[in-house]
Amino acid sequence: MLIEAVRRGAFRHRPAVLLCLVLMTALAALASVMIGARHVPPAAVWDAIFAPSGTEEDIVVRSLRLPRTAFGVLAGTALGVAGALVQGHTRNPLADPGLLGVTQGAAFAMVLSIFTFGVTGVGTYIWFGFTGALAASVLVFVLGGSGRGGATPLTLALAGAAVTAFLHGLVAGLVLLDEQAMDTYRFWQAGALAGRDADALPVLLPFVLAGLVLATANASGLNALALGEDVARSLGHRIGLARAVGVAAITLLTGAAVAACGALAFLGLIVPHLARALSGPDHRWLLPFSGLLGATLLLAADVTGRLVARPGEVEVGIMLALLGGPFFIALVRRRKAMRL
Amino acid sequence: MTPTPGTPTPGTPTPDTPAHSLEAHSLEARELRLGYGDRLVVDGLSLDLSGAGITAIIGPNGCGKSTLLRGLGRLLRPRGGQVVLDGADIARLPTREVARRMAVLPQAPQAPEGLTVSDLVARGRHPHQAWYRQWSTGDEKVVNAALAKTDMLEHAERPMDELSGGQRQRVWISMALAQDTGLLLLDEPTTYLDLAHQVEVLELVQRLHSDDGRTIVMVLHDLNLAARYAGRLVAMREGAVVTQGAPAEVLTEGMLEEVFGLPARVIEDPVTGAPLVIPLGSHATPRDSDQAAG
């Protein structure tokens, strides 16, 4: 009954829903700045942002909470949009942004940099992670496209699975040899917004923006591909181009997010299903809805993680799995997940 | 009352149709070679479909008729030879330009869950849009006209998955109509439909030709319906054209034996006068014993 109502009615109110999602994201960001292990009164938060005077509270807000919130918005948006893109291109509701080997590529490059160069510090290995993510995706695209039929969702998914398995083996070997790599990897794999180097933000931002622009350009192509490749081609879409733009967008968005915040690809699996229930199958709405929901959900999980184990905190990747898992099961059981 | 292989009638615009008349286009296969993987399905086929009204391609399963249609519609890249649209090699034309002249509807297309009728038909406007001009009142008008033409306007806001098979097929045809093309290629438009809905869809196809002057090429399984609704039949076997022409010339007992390996009798349809195939299976016992199957 509910699904009928959603189908018939709610899609007509998409502009209003969009506004609500923007407000929800803003609220989540606000909560992320206000709430933490240390109690900072709202007035002090305001002062810290707009009139800092170097108090301890100012430092907490400016150097910890603001970057953390910014990373949450960046990674959440990126993974939400990347998830919608990867599910749209593969027409597979179980696809997540890590499908193209991006996550394992980042993990491998990061671990390798620690092992060979003794790189320490989040700020440095983000770069290795991002480069590794791009390289793995290019490798998957080349492998998946080398067959006679070119790059199809199936060959890309298979090549992605093969590259992921291969890199996973190498990572497992390397972390056994190097204790420091092991520690960093374990922390990275859980996924966290805290302790990131704020300097990485302005450098990752252009890549995420480029990914969002490519995703926007991809929306109409994805709408056509959802009708099958033959229909898309007959409507005058260039399939190869649409696939390449999609892969580039997924790589930039996922690469930046996982390099900065760790293996949070699960977010990219669940968010598009929530967004689709609100937007219907039109990617021009689904992509922005997924981005906003991704940011909201990631920030909400992060804030919850700060509250449940005071004075310590639970990392966002763990919170996401604990909250998102049952939620996703409920979604599937109530059949609100839509066939692609 | 035999349908004649007609030249496209320029068509008087009814209130439902866009105000302009559709351009006539020429479509031709020259020495076309098509295949999948290592298998060559169509080898050196030449066929001129220009100004032919409604053409139905018939032939046994696996004879390459759908492959030929996909080749004609540039959904499949030729291994050799070319498809010529208005005098130019279709492979060299921008695909969007082709989509403004020719609409292709594959067999049994699938829509994602929750997609509404009007959203689906609106996607047919893509070849006429650009990133700086997404949706205009002109697009709206064409979409509404396309839905009116197929009698689906009242269902415009319903999701596709609530519709019956026949209604769904009419929506897909509306999407092809929204492309506003003079050429329309249909791959088995009656698949999975019961007889009443098959007739309904084919009468719609006939109107698309007689009202608007569209040139239509379709692959059709049912020989009797093909003979009734097409002005011209093209019979294929093993990737080659065996014979083509008016239904009465093509649909003969000799052709059925040669192309389909089917012993059959062909009589005149008492209603339309078109040829009517009566298959003689090996167990059929004709009423007049001297006409028994060989």
XYZ file of C-alpha atoms in Angstrom:
634
model
C 0.000 0.000 0.000
C 2.738 2.360 1.029
C 4.787 1.606 -2.027
C 1.771 2.357 -4.221
C 1.369 5.692 -2.473
C 5.037 6.458 -2.877
C 4.946 5.550 -6.555
C 1.844 7.500 -7.388
C 2.213 10.519 -5.229
C 5.626 11.263 -3.871
C 7.552 11.482 -7.117
C 5.504 14.520 -8.046
C 6.869 16.292 -4.961
C 10.505 15.731 -5.818
C 11.476 19.413 -5.584
C 10.070 19.540 -2.037
C 11.859 16.310 -1.131
C 15.093 17.792 -2.497
C 14.669 20.789 -0.219
C 14.055 18.508 2.779
C 17.202 16.541 2.003
C 19.258 19.740 1.788
C 17.905 20.763 5.196
C 18.633 17.318 6.637
C 22.214 17.469 5.399
C 22.610 20.921 6.928
C 21.178 19.682 10.236
C 23.509 16.671 10.265
C 26.482 18.944 9.558
C 25.378 21.254 12.353
C 25.092 18.315 14.768
C 28.536 17.155 13.730
C 30.007 20.547 14.637
C 28.034 20.864 17.896
C 28.277 17.384 19.381
C 31.408 15.655 20.542
C 33.286 14.014 23.373
C 33.956 17.424 24.861
C 30.958 19.573 25.646
C 31.159 22.883 23.829
C 28.193 25.240 24.341
C 26.472 26.506 21.154
C 27.642 30.071 21.781
C 31.237 28.907 22.007
C 30.833 26.951 18.756
C 29.525 30.104 17.095
C 32.483 32.099 18.396
C 34.915 29.401 17.335
C 33.673 29.577 13.758
C 33.065 33.282 13.298
C 35.194 34.985 15.978
C 37.959 32.644 17.099
C 40.076 33.832 19.982
C 42.352 30.842 20.430
C 40.608 29.192 23.349
C 40.794 25.460 23.777
C 37.196 25.185 22.615
C 38.028 27.128 19.467
C 40.798 24.687 18.680
C 38.536 21.675 19.209
C 35.902 23.082 16.873
C 38.207 24.512 14.224
C 40.867 21.844 13.968
C 38.839 18.749 14.828
C 35.116 19.126 14.257
C 35.045 21.347 11.167
C 37.458 19.230 9.091
C 35.739 16.083 10.289
C 32.371 17.469 9.200
C 33.798 18.581 5.866
C 35.262 15.111 5.261
C 31.862 13.648 6.140
C 30.046 15.838 3.607
C 32.693 15.190 0.960
C 32.919 11.413 1.391
C 29.195 10.918 2.011
C 28.181 12.863 -1.100
C 30.847 11.187 -3.198
C 29.955 7.636 -2.115
C 26.200 8.217 -2.395
C 26.500 9.499 -5.964
C 29.094 6.851 -6.901
C 26.767 4.144 -5.567
C 23.858 5.382 -7.674
C 26.147 5.530 -10.722
C 27.555 2.037 -10.288
C 24.097 0.523 -9.694
C 22.739 2.377 -12.712
C 25.514 1.238 -15.028
C 25.469 -2.391 -13.919
C 21.682 -2.497 -13.360
C 22.675 -4.541 -10.328
C 21.097 -3.559 -6.989
C 23.979 -5.195 -5.076
C 26.734 -3.210 -6.781
C 28.736 -0.852 -4.568
C 31.337 1.748 -5.572
C 34.136 -0.687 -4.675
C 33.055 -2.905 -7.570
C 35.665 -1.474 -9.922
C 38.557 -2.372 -7.629
C 38.857 1.216 -6.386
C 38.780 0.405 -2.665
C 41.369 -2.377 -2.803
C 43.514 -0.223 -5.121
C 43.585 2.486 -2.478
C 44.324 -0.046 0.275
C 47.163 -1.639 -1.661
C 48.881 1.630 -2.586
C 48.569 2.843 0.974
C 50.018 -0.290 2.534
C 52.759 -0.432 -0.084
C 53.762 3.171 0.638
C 54.104 2.396 4.326
C 56.002 -0.798 3.630
C 58.481 0.553 1.077
C 58.867 4.231 1.968
C 57.942 4.047 5.633
C 55.327 6.714 5.015
C 53.609 7.793 8.190
C 50.788 10.227 8.762
C 47.358 10.269 7.243
C 48.138 13.300 5.076
C 50.741 11.467 3.026
C 49.124 8.123 2.542
C 45.900 9.763 1.299
C 47.884 10.602 -1.855
C 49.137 7.096 -2.313
C 45.620 5.821 -1.660
C 44.060 8.124 -4.238
C 46.686 7.269 -6.861
C 46.182 3.564 -6.163
C 42.411 3.924 -6.512
C 42.788 5.591 -9.924
C 45.362 3.042 -11.099
C 43.204 0.066 -10.072
C 40.189 1.503 -11.866
C 42.171 2.144 -15.050
C 43.491 -1.424 -14.854
C 39.948 -2.783 -14.435
C 38.685 -0.700 -17.357
C 41.534 -1.905 -19.603
C 41.091 -5.554 -18.567
C 37.302 -5.398 -18.812
C 37.425 -3.643 -22.172
C 40.018 -5.850 -23.817
C 37.557 -8.544 -24.917
C 35.772 -8.473 -28.240
C 32.618 -6.823 -26.951
C 34.480 -3.954 -25.236
C 33.709 -2.825 -21.695
C 30.299 -4.101 -20.631
C 28.930 -4.015 -17.062
C 29.584 -7.751 -16.826
C 33.223 -7.674 -17.984
C 33.873 -4.627 -15.766
C 32.386 -6.354 -12.712
C 34.387 -9.517 -13.386
C 37.615 -7.597 -13.959
C 36.875 -5.585 -10.800
C 36.365 -8.751 -8.766
C 39.602 -10.259 -10.129
C 41.693 -7.154 -9.450
C 40.116 -6.783 -5.991
C 40.919 -10.396 -5.079
C 44.485 -10.083 -6.382
C 45.189 -6.809 -4.556
C 43.538 -8.136 -1.420
C 46.027 -11.013 -1.410
C 48.959 -8.627 -1.794
C 47.630 -6.383 0.980
C 47.175 -9.368 3.299
C 50.775 -10.422 2.600
C 52.235 -6.963 3.144
C 50.486 -6.297 6.440
C 51.796 -9.588 7.802
C 55.325 -8.396 7.084
C 55.000 -4.901 8.481
C 53.469 -4.127 11.823
C 53.041 -0.436 11.177
C 51.323 -1.115 7.858
C 49.069 -3.544 9.725
C 48.009 -0.924 12.260
C 47.374 1.743 9.655
C 45.497 -0.683 7.439
C 43.293 -1.899 10.255
C 42.379 1.639 11.165
C 41.795 2.606 7.538
C 39.670 -0.438 6.854
C 37.264 0.404 9.657
C 36.686 3.803 8.064
C 36.870 7.039 9.996
C 36.279 10.741 9.590
C 38.367 11.719 12.613
C 42.076 12.384 12.535
C 42.170 13.305 8.838
C 44.570 15.984 7.740
C 42.539 19.088 6.872
C 45.146 20.013 4.239
C 43.893 17.138 2.134
C 40.466 18.771 1.797
C 41.218 21.516 -0.729
C 43.204 19.069 -2.844
C 40.583 16.312 -2.902
C 37.707 18.749 -3.409
C 38.427 19.456 -7.122
C 38.434 15.712 -7.861
C 35.108 15.251 -6.106
C 33.656 18.279 -7.922
C 34.916 16.914 -11.256
C 33.320 13.585 -10.394
C 30.009 15.303 -9.599
C 30.085 17.232 -12.900
C 30.720 13.999 -14.815
C 27.927 12.302 -12.849
C 25.512 15.098 -13.777
C 26.474 14.751 -17.447
C 25.881 11.004 -17.126
C 22.293 11.248 -15.815
C 20.495 11.270 -19.154
C 22.684 8.464 -20.505
C 21.916 6.365 -17.417
C 18.191 6.971 -17.878
C 18.494 5.614 -21.401
C 20.738 2.686 -20.410
C 18.103 1.686 -17.845
C 15.910 0.819 -20.851
C 18.598 -1.499 -22.256
C 21.590 -0.832 -24.495
C 19.620 -1.306 -27.718
C 17.002 1.281 -26.771
C 19.700 3.690 -25.570
C 21.572 3.338 -28.843
C 18.432 3.769 -30.914
C 17.650 6.987 -29.012
C 20.993 8.349 -30.196
C 23.046 7.846 -27.019
C 26.712 6.943 -27.357
C 27.023 3.908 -25.122
C 30.817 3.718 -25.019
C 31.088 7.374 -24.093
C 28.393 7.097 -21.405
C 30.168 4.068 -19.876
C 33.553 5.816 -19.899
C 32.127 8.983 -18.292
C 30.422 6.810 -15.669
C 33.578 4.862 -14.833
C 35.582 8.108 -14.598
C 33.015 9.647 -12.244
C 32.809 6.528 -10.046
C 36.605 6.376 -9.855
C 37.129 10.028 -8.932
C 34.347 10.059 -6.336
C 35.103 6.703 -4.716
C 38.869 7.158 -4.957
C 38.771 10.492 -3.146
C 36.341 9.217 -0.494
C 38.093 5.958 0.389
C 41.579 7.464 0.240
C 40.511 10.071 2.774
C 38.124 8.172 5.026
C 38.737 4.465 4.539
C 36.653 1.571 3.301
C 33.156 3.003 3.567
C 31.825 1.549 0.321
C 28.875 0.000 2.189
C 27.400 3.502 2.273
C 27.318 3.474 -1.517
C 25.355 0.238 -1.463
C 22.476 1.290 0.800
C 22.081 4.992 0.005
C 20.881 4.622 -3.617
C 18.123 2.258 -2.459
C 16.826 4.852 -0.001
C 17.141 7.596 -2.584
C 15.363 5.548 -5.242
C 12.354 5.075 -2.961
C 12.052 8.887 -2.917
C 13.084 9.794 -6.445
C 11.864 6.914 -8.584
C 14.043 5.662 -11.412
C 14.933 9.083 -12.902
C 18.692 9.593 -12.452
C 18.382 13.365 -12.754
C 16.745 13.196 -9.314
C 18.294 9.985 -8.036
C 21.881 11.280 -8.241
C 21.386 14.471 -6.154
C 19.122 12.602 -3.707
C 21.820 9.937 -3.269
C 24.533 12.550 -2.697
C 22.534 14.378 -0.030
C 21.389 11.184 1.700
C 24.963 9.876 1.620
C 26.273 12.969 3.387
C 23.406 12.959 5.908
C 23.779 9.280 6.735
C 27.561 9.382 7.086
C 27.452 12.440 9.364
C 24.608 10.949 11.405
C 26.535 7.687 11.872
C 29.638 9.640 12.850
C 27.786 11.745 15.421
C 26.101 8.638 16.848
C 29.516 7.021 17.134
C 30.666 9.902 19.306
C 27.671 9.522 21.631
C 27.406 5.782 22.234
C 30.783 5.170 23.873
C 31.595 8.361 25.741
C 34.201 9.488 26.483
C 35.650 7.322 23.715
C 34.034 6.897 20.340
C 33.120 4.237 17.794
C 34.508 4.707 14.298
C 32.034 5.754 11.655
C 32.576 2.684 9.468
C 31.565 0.437 12.356
C 28.555 2.596 13.251
C 27.507 2.593 9.591
C 27.589 -1.186 9.458
C 25.801 -1.553 12.818
C 23.043 0.934 11.953
C 22.953 0.447 8.199
C 22.960 -3.348 8.156
C 19.665 -3.934 10.014
C 18.133 -0.927 8.281
C 19.044 -2.365 4.896
C 17.599 -5.750 5.875
C 14.345 -4.048 6.916
C 14.270 -2.207 3.602
C 14.675 -5.409 1.635
C 12.112 -7.257 3.762
C 9.500 -4.562 3.256
C 10.218 -4.776 -0.463
C 10.777 -1.088 -0.762
C 13.970 -1.747 -2.642
C 13.188 -1.273 -6.299
C 14.080 -3.504 -9.191
C 16.499 -1.728 -11.529
C -9.093 -5.568 -50.491
C -5.542 -6.922 -50.724
C -3.169 -4.379 -49.201
C -0.953 -3.144 -51.969
C 2.710 -2.313 -51.609
C 2.104 1.371 -51.248
C 4.190 4.411 -51.767
C 4.124 6.484 -48.605
C 1.072 8.696 -48.600
C 2.000 12.190 -47.427
C -0.613 11.863 -44.725
C -3.029 14.489 -43.579
C -2.125 15.684 -40.099
C -4.958 14.890 -37.719
C -5.334 16.999 -34.566
C -3.324 14.322 -32.754
C -0.215 14.542 -34.859
C 2.514 17.164 -34.867
C 1.707 19.959 -37.275
C 4.563 19.178 -39.662
C 4.561 16.220 -42.000
C 7.270 13.609 -41.589
C 10.093 13.482 -44.084
C 10.414 10.434 -46.281
C 13.742 8.650 -45.980
C 15.542 6.015 -47.976
C 17.046 2.989 -46.253
C 19.107 0.370 -47.970
C 21.400 -2.527 -47.057
C 24.332 -3.074 -49.397
C 26.311 -6.324 -49.263
C 25.662 -6.303 -45.511
C 27.547 -8.793 -43.317
C 26.428 -9.135 -39.707
C 27.291 -11.534 -36.929
C 27.981 -12.200 -33.261
C 31.302 -13.511 -32.010
C 32.688 -16.004 -34.506
C 29.316 -16.624 -36.101
C 28.326 -14.782 -39.260
C 24.522 -14.554 -39.363
C 23.930 -12.356 -42.392
C 26.387 -12.633 -45.270
C 26.303 -10.193 -48.148
C 22.660 -9.159 -47.983
C 21.331 -6.338 -50.155
C 17.849 -4.923 -49.661
C 16.223 -1.625 -50.579
C 13.512 -0.533 -48.143
C 12.961 2.965 -49.480
C 9.399 4.194 -49.720
C 7.995 0.756 -49.154
C 5.196 1.624 -46.747
C 4.980 -1.286 -44.325
C 7.505 -4.056 -44.860
C 7.454 -7.245 -42.798
C 10.533 -9.454 -42.613
C 9.566 -13.096 -42.139
C 11.516 -16.308 -41.829
C 12.151 -19.272 -39.535
C 13.786 -18.948 -36.105
C 17.477 -18.168 -36.374
C 17.300 -17.042 -40.006
C 18.826 -13.689 -39.095
C 15.744 -11.463 -39.409
C 16.211 -9.803 -36.018
C 19.939 -9.521 -36.686
C 19.184 -7.797 -39.977
C 16.828 -5.361 -38.251
C 19.484 -4.581 -35.619
C 21.980 -4.005 -38.406
C 19.591 -1.708 -40.272
C 18.971 0.193 -37.039
C 22.770 0.569 -36.395
C 22.368 -1.378 -33.126
C 24.859 -3.882 -34.511
C 28.050 -2.812 -36.261
C 28.415 -4.483 -39.684
C 31.338 -6.834 -40.369
C 31.217 -5.691 -43.956
C 29.074 -3.786 -46.417
C 26.977 -0.874 -45.276
C 23.555 0.412 -44.348
C 22.747 3.509 -46.377
C 20.348 6.065 -44.911
C 19.389 8.893 -47.270
C 22.451 8.195 -49.381
C 24.983 8.230 -46.534
C 26.660 5.330 -44.729
C 24.787 5.098 -41.424
C 27.997 4.201 -39.559
C 29.421 7.604 -40.513
C 26.382 9.630 -39.463
C 26.240 10.975 -35.902
C 24.026 8.561 -33.963
C 21.842 11.398 -32.691
C 21.258 12.556 -36.276
C 20.217 9.012 -37.189
C 17.847 9.004 -34.203
C 16.075 12.070 -35.618
C 15.281 10.165 -38.821
C 14.853 6.588 -37.654
C 13.396 5.046 -34.480
C 14.177 1.430 -33.606
C 12.243 -0.623 -31.085
C 14.006 -3.835 -29.960
C 12.121 -6.968 -29.054
C 10.499 -7.059 -25.591
C 12.209 -4.010 -24.056
C 12.203 -3.679 -20.244
C 11.491 -0.571 -18.185
C 12.915 -0.039 -14.683
C 10.418 -0.403 -11.833
C 8.388 2.667 -11.004
C 8.951 4.458 -14.308
C 5.787 6.251 -15.396
C 4.374 6.164 -18.905
C 5.000 9.850 -19.566
C 8.592 9.638 -18.245
C 9.321 6.758 -20.580
C 7.821 8.464 -23.628
C 9.657 11.693 -22.758
C 12.955 9.826 -23.137
C 12.115 9.528 -26.825
C 12.807 13.246 -27.157
C 16.505 12.818 -26.445
C 17.737 13.169 -30.048
C 16.027 16.571 -30.245
C 17.527 17.869 -27.015
C 20.884 19.278 -26.015
C 22.537 19.964 -22.657
C 21.577 23.634 -22.953
C 17.994 22.864 -24.054
C 16.531 20.096 -21.936
C 12.763 20.260 -22.168
C 10.464 22.572 -24.096
C 6.741 22.955 -24.609
C 7.366 21.577 -28.095
C 8.671 18.354 -26.533
C 5.612 18.264 -24.289
C 3.333 18.595 -27.323
C 5.041 15.795 -29.248
C 4.923 13.473 -26.224
C 1.215 14.145 -25.719
C 0.539 13.607 -29.421
C 2.457 10.322 -29.334
C 0.421 9.149 -26.331
C -2.827 10.237 -27.971
C -1.910 8.371 -31.137
C -1.603 5.098 -29.191
C -4.628 5.842 -26.942
C -2.412 5.882 -23.860
C -2.877 9.532 -22.892
C -5.241 8.699 -20.023
C -2.582 6.372 -18.555
C 0.214 8.955 -18.767
C 0.884 9.146 -15.038
C 0.680 5.411 -14.309
C 3.801 3.340 -13.691
C 4.692 0.940 -16.488
C 4.541 -2.128 -14.231
C 0.801 -1.618 -13.653
C -0.041 -1.897 -17.349
C -1.016 -4.938 -19.385
C 1.354 -6.309 -22.016
C -0.568 -4.699 -24.856
C -0.675 -1.311 -23.157
C 3.030 -1.527 -22.381
C 3.846 -2.210 -26.018
C 1.764 0.802 -27.025
C 3.776 2.947 -24.614
C 7.052 1.746 -26.129
C 5.708 2.562 -29.576
C 4.754 6.007 -28.229
C 8.351 6.495 -27.153
C 9.509 5.671 -30.681
C 6.869 8.068 -32.045
C 8.142 10.814 -29.741
C 11.400 10.617 -31.679
C 9.315 12.066 -34.514
C 10.986 10.081 -37.269
C 9.862 9.154 -40.758
C 11.325 5.678 -40.379
C 10.265 3.163 -37.758
C 11.900 -0.240 -37.236
C 10.074 -2.734 -34.996
C 11.468 -6.085 -33.873
C 8.553 -8.461 -33.227
C 6.211 -5.822 -31.807
C 3.627 -8.511 -30.963
C 5.832 -10.789 -28.830
C 4.088 -12.114 -25.700
C 0.742 -10.584 -26.726
C -2.500 -12.505 -27.145
C -4.152 -12.453 -30.554
C -6.503 -9.558 -29.776
C -3.608 -7.388 -28.625
C -1.472 -8.460 -31.585
C -4.198 -7.198 -33.914
C -4.550 -4.010 -31.879
C -0.821 -3.248 -32.115
C -0.680 -4.019 -35.835
C -3.694 -1.813 -36.565
C -1.840 0.941 -34.757
C 1.209 0.269 -36.937
C -1.021 0.476 -39.989
C -2.365 3.866 -38.878
C 1.171 5.127 -38.357
C 1.738 4.502 -42.023
C -1.615 5.557 -43.459
C -2.097 8.688 -41.284
C 1.439 10.039 -41.053
C 3.210 8.431 -43.992
C 5.831 6.661 -41.885
C 7.942 4.001 -43.537
C 7.812 0.972 -41.256
C 10.002 -2.109 -41.284
C 9.106 -4.850 -38.830
C 10.119 -8.373 -38.039
C 7.005 -10.467 -37.593
C 6.554 -14.061 -36.552
C 2.956 -14.620 -37.553
C 2.724 -15.090 -41.323
C -1.001 -14.441 -41.577
C -0.774 -11.177 -39.667
C 2.264 -10.190 -41.732
C 0.328 -10.822 -44.939
C -2.606 -8.847 -43.640
C -0.842 -5.735 -42.373
C 2.290 -5.385 -44.484
C 2.353 -4.063 -48.022
C 5.505 -5.975 -48.714
C 7.012 -9.172 -47.343
C 10.696 -10.064 -47.284
C 11.274 -13.785 -46.719
C 14.645 -14.762 -45.260
C 16.420 -18.056 -44.782
C 19.930 -18.646 -43.429
C 20.844 -14.984 -43.486
C 19.792 -14.287 -47.052
C 16.697 -12.860 -48.730
C 14.897 -15.666 -50.563
C 12.094 -13.652 -52.054
C 10.320 -10.344 -51.588
C 7.248 -8.572 -52.893
C 3.523 -8.233 -52.290
C 2.122 -10.768 -49.790
C 0.205 -12.636 -52.507
C 3.429 -13.102 -54.517
C 5.627 -14.086 -51.573
C 3.356 -16.190 -49.428
C 3.051 -19.276 -51.593
C 3.038 -22.975 -50.800
C 6.371 -23.325 -52.580
C 7.973 -20.563 -50.486
C 6.654 -22.070 -47.223
C 8.141 -25.418 -48.160
C 11.467 -23.904 -49.229
C 11.933 -21.307 -46.475
C 10.187 -22.858 -43.484
C 10.244 -26.510 -44.500
C 6.533 -26.389 -43.809
C 3.999 -28.278 -45.904
C 1.049 -25.897 -46.020
C -1.853 -24.740 -48.025
C -2.413 -21.096 -48.846
C -5.961 -19.911 -49.351
C -7.489 -16.497 -49.730
C -8.467 -14.899 -46.441
C -12.266 -14.705 -46.747
C -12.304 -11.370 -44.892
C -9.389 -9.368 -46.281
C -8.455 -11.308 -49.401
C -4.867 -11.571 -48.186
C -3.144 -14.948 -48.422
C -3.890 -17.200 -45.448
C -1.553 -20.015 -44.419
C -2.999 -23.324 -43.278
C -0.102 -25.411 -41.971
C -0.281 -29.123 -42.699
C 1.495 -30.904 -39.883
C 2.469 -34.506 -40.482
C -0.686 -35.613 -38.648
C -3.108 -33.297 -40.383
C -5.801 -35.168 -42.281
C -7.266 -32.820 -44.852
C -10.953 -33.235 -45.493
C -10.414 -33.885 -49.224
C -7.974 -36.769 -49.285
C -6.418 -35.932 -52.670
C -4.930 -32.771 -51.107
C -2.952 -34.698 -48.494
C 0.429 -33.341 -47.526
C 3.403 -34.835 -49.331
